[in-house]
Coordinates of C-alpha atoms in Angstrom, one line a residue:
M1 CA -114.9 -46.6 -94.8
S2 CA -115.9 -48.4 -92.4
S3 CA -119.4 -48.5 -90.8
K4 CA -119.0 -46.6 -87.4
V5 CA -118.1 -43.7 -90.2
F6 CA -120.5 -43.5 -92.7
A7 CA -123.2 -43.9 -89.9
S8 CA -121.8 -40.7 -89.0
V9 CA -121.4 -39.1 -91.6
K10 CA -125.0 -39.7 -92.7
T11 CA -125.8 -38.3 -88.9
Y12 CA -124.3 -35.3 -89.3
S13 CA -126.3 -34.7 -92.7
K14 CA -129.4 -35.5 -91.1
K15 CA -128.9 -33.2 -88.5
G16 CA -128.3 -30.4 -90.7
R17 CA -131.6 -30.5 -92.5
L18 CA -134.0 -30.8 -89.1
L19 CA -136.3 -27.9 -89.4
Q20 CA -135.5 -25.1 -87.0
K21 CA -138.5 -23.4 -84.8
S22 CA -138.7 -20.5 -87.2
D23 CA -140.8 -23.7 -89.6
F24 CA -142.6 -25.6 -87.5
Q25 CA -144.0 -21.7 -86.5
T26 CA -144.8 -21.4 -90.3
L27 CA -146.6 -24.8 -90.3
A28 CA -148.9 -24.3 -87.4
E29 CA -150.0 -21.3 -88.9
S30 CA -151.7 -22.6 -91.7
R31 CA -155.3 -22.4 -91.8
D32 CA -156.2 -25.8 -92.8
L33 CA -154.7 -29.2 -93.6
D34 CA -154.6 -27.7 -97.6
E35 CA -152.5 -24.9 -96.8
L36 CA -150.0 -27.0 -94.3
I37 CA -149.4 -30.0 -96.8
T38 CA -148.6 -27.0 -99.4
R39 CA -145.9 -25.8 -96.7
I40 CA -144.6 -28.8 -96.1
K41 CA -143.7 -29.9 -99.9
N42 CA -141.5 -26.6 -98.7
T43 CA -139.5 -28.7 -97.0
I44 CA -137.5 -31.9 -96.8
Y45 CA -141.1 -33.4 -95.9
N46 CA -142.0 -33.3 -99.6
D47 CA -141.5 -36.6 -100.2
V48 CA -143.8 -37.5 -97.9
V49 CA -146.5 -35.9 -98.4
T50 CA -146.9 -35.9 -102.2
E51 CA -148.6 -39.1 -102.3
L52 CA -151.4 -38.4 -99.8
P53 CA -154.3 -38.6 -101.0
K54 CA -157.0 -35.8 -100.9
P55 CA -159.1 -35.2 -98.8
Y56 CA -156.0 -34.5 -96.1
S57 CA -156.5 -36.0 -92.8
S58 CA -154.3 -35.2 -89.4
H59 CA -154.6 -39.4 -89.5
G60 CA -153.1 -39.9 -92.7
I61 CA -150.5 -37.4 -92.0
E62 CA -149.3 -38.9 -89.4
S63 CA -149.3 -41.9 -91.0
A64 CA -147.3 -41.2 -93.7
L65 CA -144.7 -39.5 -91.3
R66 CA -144.3 -42.8 -89.1
E67 CA -143.5 -44.7 -92.7
H68 CA -140.5 -42.6 -93.3
L69 CA -139.6 -41.9 -89.6
A70 CA -138.7 -46.2 -90.1
D71 CA -137.6 -45.7 -93.0
I72 CA -134.4 -44.0 -90.9
H73 CA -134.4 -45.7 -88.5
Y74 CA -134.4 -49.0 -90.3
S75 CA -131.9 -46.7 -93.2
I76 CA -129.2 -45.8 -89.8
A77 CA -129.6 -49.0 -87.6
R78 CA -128.2 -51.0 -90.6
T79 CA -125.4 -49.3 -91.5
A80 CA -124.3 -48.0 -87.8
G81 CA -123.9 -51.7 -86.6
D82 CA -124.6 -52.8 -82.7
S83 CA -127.5 -53.7 -83.6
N84 CA -128.7 -54.7 -80.0
I85 CA -129.3 -50.7 -79.2
F86 CA -131.8 -49.7 -82.7
N87 CA -133.4 -52.9 -82.6
A88 CA -134.0 -52.1 -78.6
Y89 CA -135.5 -48.4 -80.0
Y90 CA -137.2 -50.3 -83.3
M91 CA -139.2 -51.9 -81.0
K92 CA -141.2 -48.4 -80.7
F93 CA -142.8 -49.1 -83.6
I94 CA -144.2 -53.0 -83.1
I95 CA -145.2 -51.2 -79.8
S96 CA -147.3 -48.2 -80.9
N97 CA -149.1 -50.8 -83.1
L98 CA -149.5 -53.3 -80.5
K99 CA -151.3 -50.4 -78.0
S100 CA -153.9 -49.4 -80.5
I101 CA -155.1 -53.1 -81.1
L102 CA -155.6 -53.7 -77.6
K103 CA -156.6 -50.4 -77.1
G104 CA -159.2 -50.5 -79.8
K105 CA -160.6 -54.0 -78.6
V106 CA -161.2 -52.4 -75.5
L107 CA -162.8 -50.0 -76.9
G108 CA -165.4 -52.0 -79.3
K109 CA -163.8 -50.8 -82.5
T110 CA -163.9 -53.5 -85.6
Q111 CA -161.9 -54.7 -87.1
E112 CA -161.8 -51.8 -89.9
E113 CA -161.4 -48.9 -87.2
I114 CA -158.3 -50.3 -86.2
E115 CA -157.3 -51.4 -88.6
S116 CA -156.9 -47.2 -89.6
H117 CA -155.2 -46.6 -87.2
V118 CA -152.2 -48.9 -87.7
N119 CA -149.2 -49.0 -89.7
L120 CA -147.4 -52.3 -90.6
H121 CA -144.4 -50.5 -92.8
A122 CA -142.4 -51.2 -90.0
E123 CA -142.4 -54.2 -89.5
E124 CA -142.8 -55.4 -93.4
L125 CA -139.0 -53.8 -93.2
I126 CA -137.7 -56.6 -91.2
K127 CA -140.5 -58.8 -92.1
Q128 CA -142.0 -59.1 -88.6
R129 CA -145.9 -58.4 -90.2
D130 CA -146.8 -62.3 -87.9
V131 CA -147.4 -61.0 -84.4
V132 CA -149.6 -57.8 -85.1
I133 CA -151.3 -59.6 -87.8
K134 CA -152.5 -62.0 -84.9
A135 CA -154.1 -59.0 -83.1
L136 CA -155.6 -58.0 -85.0
V137 CA -157.7 -60.4 -86.5
A138 CA -158.4 -61.5 -83.3
K139 CA -162.1 -61.3 -82.4
D140 CA -161.8 -59.4 -79.4
F141 CA -160.1 -58.3 -76.3
E142 CA -159.7 -61.5 -74.7
E143 CA -158.4 -63.3 -77.6
T144 CA -156.7 -60.6 -78.3
V145 CA -154.8 -61.2 -75.2
A146 CA -154.4 -64.9 -76.0
S147 CA -152.7 -64.9 -78.9
L148 CA -150.1 -62.7 -77.5
N149 CA -149.2 -65.4 -75.3
S150 CA -146.9 -67.6 -76.6
V151 CA -144.5 -64.0 -77.7
E152 CA -142.1 -63.2 -75.5
F153 CA -143.7 -60.4 -74.0
G154 CA -146.5 -62.2 -73.3
E155 CA -146.4 -61.9 -69.7
E156 CA -146.5 -58.3 -69.6
I157 CA -149.2 -58.4 -72.0
A158 CA -150.9 -60.2 -69.6
K159 CA -149.7 -58.8 -66.5
A160 CA -150.8 -55.3 -68.1
S161 CA -155.1 -56.4 -68.7
A162 CA -155.3 -57.8 -65.6
L163 CA -154.4 -54.4 -64.6
Y164 CA -156.7 -52.8 -66.5
N165 CA -159.5 -54.8 -65.4
E166 CA -158.8 -54.1 -61.9
K167 CA -158.8 -50.5 -62.8
K168 CA -160.5 -49.7 -66.0
N169 CA -157.8 -47.4 -67.5
L170 CA -156.5 -47.2 -70.2
Q171 CA -153.1 -45.7 -70.1
I172 CA -152.2 -48.6 -67.9
F173 CA -151.6 -50.7 -72.1
D174 CA -149.5 -47.4 -72.7
I175 CA -147.3 -48.0 -69.7
Y176 CA -147.2 -51.9 -70.3
F177 CA -145.8 -52.0 -73.9
D178 CA -143.7 -49.4 -72.9
K179 CA -142.1 -51.7 -70.6
I180 CA -141.2 -53.9 -72.7
L181 CA -139.3 -51.4 -74.8
Y182 CA -137.6 -49.8 -72.0
K183 CA -136.2 -53.5 -70.8
H184 CA -135.4 -54.4 -73.7
L185 CA -133.5 -50.8 -74.0
G186 CA -132.0 -51.6 -70.7
S187 CA -130.5 -55.1 -71.6
A188 CA -128.6 -53.3 -75.1
R189 CA -127.7 -51.0 -72.3
K190 CA -125.9 -53.4 -70.3
N191 CA -123.8 -54.7 -73.4
S192 CA -122.8 -51.5 -74.3
R193 CA -119.6 -50.1 -73.6
D194 CA -119.7 -46.5 -75.8
L195 CA -120.0 -44.2 -72.4
D196 CA -122.1 -41.3 -74.2
A197 CA -124.6 -43.9 -76.0
S198 CA -124.9 -45.3 -72.6
K199 CA -125.7 -41.9 -70.4
L200 CA -128.2 -41.1 -74.0
M201 CA -129.7 -44.9 -72.5
G202 CA -130.3 -44.0 -69.3
L203 CA -132.3 -40.4 -69.3
D204 CA -134.4 -42.7 -71.4
I205 CA -135.3 -45.6 -69.0
D206 CA -135.2 -43.1 -66.0
F207 CA -137.7 -41.5 -67.8
Y208 CA -139.5 -44.6 -68.0
N209 CA -139.0 -45.3 -64.3
L210 CA -140.2 -42.1 -62.5
L211 CA -143.2 -41.4 -64.1
S212 CA -144.4 -44.9 -64.4
V213 CA -143.7 -44.4 -59.9
I214 CA -145.7 -41.2 -60.1
R215 CA -147.7 -42.4 -62.3
G216 CA -148.8 -45.4 -60.2
K217 CA -149.6 -43.5 -57.4
F218 CA -152.0 -41.3 -59.4
W219 CA -153.9 -44.2 -60.0
G220 CA -153.4 -45.6 -56.8
L221 CA -151.8 -49.0 -57.4
S222 CA -150.6 -50.5 -55.1
E223 CA -146.3 -50.2 -54.0
Q224 CA -146.1 -53.8 -55.1
Q225 CA -147.9 -52.9 -58.3
I226 CA -145.7 -50.5 -58.4
Q227 CA -142.3 -51.9 -58.1
D228 CA -143.6 -54.4 -60.8
L229 CA -143.6 -51.2 -63.3
I230 CA -140.1 -51.2 -63.2
V231 CA -137.5 -51.7 -65.3
T232 CA -133.3 -51.8 -65.0
Q233 CA -131.9 -48.6 -63.0
T234 CA -129.6 -46.0 -63.2
S235 CA -126.6 -44.2 -61.1
T236 CA -129.3 -41.6 -62.0
A237 CA -132.4 -43.1 -60.7
P238 CA -131.0 -45.9 -57.8
K239 CA -133.3 -48.7 -57.1
E240 CA -133.4 -46.4 -53.2
L241 CA -134.7 -43.2 -54.8
L242 CA -137.6 -45.1 -57.0
G243 CA -138.3 -47.0 -53.2
R244 CA -138.5 -43.8 -51.7
M245 CA -140.9 -42.3 -54.2
I246 CA -143.1 -45.6 -54.1
A247 CA -143.7 -45.2 -50.7
A248 CA -143.6 -41.2 -50.1
A249 CA -147.5 -40.9 -48.9
T250 CA -148.5 -38.1 -51.5
I251 CA -147.4 -37.1 -55.6
R252 CA -145.5 -34.3 -54.5
D253 CA -143.9 -35.8 -51.6
A254 CA -142.5 -38.2 -54.5
F255 CA -141.9 -35.4 -56.3
S256 CA -139.9 -33.6 -53.8
E257 CA -137.3 -36.8 -53.7
L258 CA -135.4 -36.1 -56.7
T259 CA -134.4 -32.6 -55.0
N260 CA -130.9 -33.9 -54.6
T261 CA -130.7 -35.5 -57.6
K262 CA -129.5 -34.4 -61.3
Y263 CA -133.7 -33.8 -62.3
K264 CA -133.9 -31.5 -59.7
T265 CA -134.8 -28.6 -61.9
L266 CA -137.3 -30.2 -63.3
I267 CA -139.3 -31.2 -60.4
P268 CA -143.2 -29.4 -61.7
Q269 CA -144.2 -26.3 -59.1
V270 CA -148.3 -26.3 -59.3
E271 CA -150.3 -27.4 -57.0
N272 CA -152.9 -30.0 -58.7
E273 CA -151.6 -33.3 -59.7
L274 CA -152.5 -33.9 -63.4
D275 CA -151.0 -30.6 -64.5
A276 CA -147.8 -31.5 -62.5
I277 CA -147.8 -34.9 -64.5
A278 CA -147.9 -33.2 -67.4
E279 CA -145.2 -31.2 -66.3
F280 CA -143.0 -32.5 -65.3
E281 CA -143.0 -35.6 -68.6
K282 CA -142.6 -31.9 -70.8
A283 CA -139.5 -30.9 -69.0
F284 CA -138.3 -34.1 -69.1
E285 CA -138.6 -34.7 -73.0
M286 CA -136.9 -31.2 -72.7
E287 CA -133.9 -32.6 -71.1
I288 CA -134.1 -35.5 -73.3
Y289 CA -133.6 -33.7 -76.9
N290 CA -131.3 -30.9 -75.3
S291 CA -128.7 -34.0 -74.7
A292 CA -129.9 -35.6 -77.6
R293 CA -128.3 -31.8 -79.8
K294 CA -125.5 -32.6 -77.3
S295 CA -124.9 -35.6 -78.4
F296 CA -123.1 -34.3 -81.4
T297 CA -120.1 -32.6 -80.1
K298 CA -117.9 -36.1 -80.9
M299 CA -117.8 -37.4 -84.6
F300 CA -117.7 -41.0 -85.2
S301 CA -119.5 -41.9 -82.1
L302 CA -122.7 -44.1 -81.6
A303 CA -124.1 -41.5 -79.1
T304 CA -125.0 -39.1 -82.0
T305 CA -126.6 -42.1 -84.3
I306 CA -129.2 -42.2 -81.2
G307 CA -129.1 -38.7 -80.6
I308 CA -130.1 -38.2 -84.4
I309 CA -133.3 -40.9 -84.0
K310 CA -134.3 -39.5 -81.4
L311 CA -134.5 -35.4 -83.0
T312 CA -136.6 -37.2 -86.1
D313 CA -138.7 -38.9 -84.2
F314 CA -138.9 -35.7 -81.8
E315 CA -139.4 -33.6 -85.4
V316 CA -142.0 -36.2 -86.6
R317 CA -143.9 -35.7 -83.2
N318 CA -144.1 -31.9 -83.7
L319 CA -145.1 -32.2 -87.9
A320 CA -148.2 -35.3 -86.1
A321 CA -149.0 -32.9 -83.7
I322 CA -148.9 -29.8 -86.1
A323 CA -151.5 -31.7 -87.8
F324 CA -154.0 -33.2 -85.5
A325 CA -153.7 -28.8 -84.0
V326 CA -154.4 -27.6 -87.7
E327 CA -157.3 -30.1 -88.3
Q328 CA -158.9 -29.0 -85.1
K329 CA -158.3 -25.8 -85.5
I330 CA -156.5 -25.2 -82.2
P331 CA -154.6 -21.2 -82.5
T332 CA -150.8 -21.1 -82.9
E333 CA -149.9 -20.1 -79.9
I334 CA -151.0 -23.5 -78.2
T335 CA -149.7 -25.6 -80.5
M336 CA -146.2 -24.1 -80.7
S337 CA -146.3 -24.7 -76.9
K338 CA -146.8 -27.6 -77.1
L339 CA -144.0 -28.7 -79.0
I340 CA -140.8 -30.2 -78.4
L341 CA -137.8 -27.6 -79.9
G342 CA -135.2 -26.1 -79.1
E343 CA -133.8 -22.8 -78.8
E344 CA -132.9 -20.7 -82.3

């Protein structure tokens, strides 16, 4: 059996076991974390939470879920071939840890405090712990940045720290680390001959580029600074469009540039800029989610393998969000409105 066929069969069986909206509703209605764990044990996530020590915390639950996600991603990538694409997507685990470390160092947290937010399971699977460990044991923010100087994305991290020092906004680390991830994805996409897979990756790249432009404008970055955030462009969000959005006088004008694009239905309708950005981000993630679901129309396609990785990623994010909401006693309807879910 070829690896492509095997990977495809694997992804279809995983798709059949994805949780439904009603499952998430039941979980979100849990009164506390003990009840949530009991309910999770009635789903395919039983093995993931069985070993969790008490007292439960949303953070512990999220960490176990991320390990599970890394395992799924790793096993699919090993059978699917086309490793460049899966390696690019897999980077998000390493990037997530580095974000936590740098933000922790900036906020002056101790190594122990930062460690509790770092899970090295994904790095252990690919035998690449060194970079993260080096950053973790550095004594302060400056030393952490210096420790990452020699890695392939050291230059981006140096830019992020310089811009952070100027703007004092922690989200700058999110965007610059995401840039590293999407840069890799852009390169992998360029070398892929699978049209359906290419479309899915293009959607992710557009999501990053368009949101980076909007966020950059919101933070008051210069046109040059915003330009530096952009990664490889696509035909659906080309250089000219991004250029016009960067040059637009206001965020509302920047969104208006999307009127004649495939993303016109995602233009937010609220006036408040912060709300508009959040609405746009959620609408775009729904677009990515729905495209991942539609990728299952063609058997033995690389797109289905990318699709299942995305759908599982959304599922794990939803479960982590529910754990946090249950812990914080957030009402069920608010929790449900924040999740990325399809219609049943």
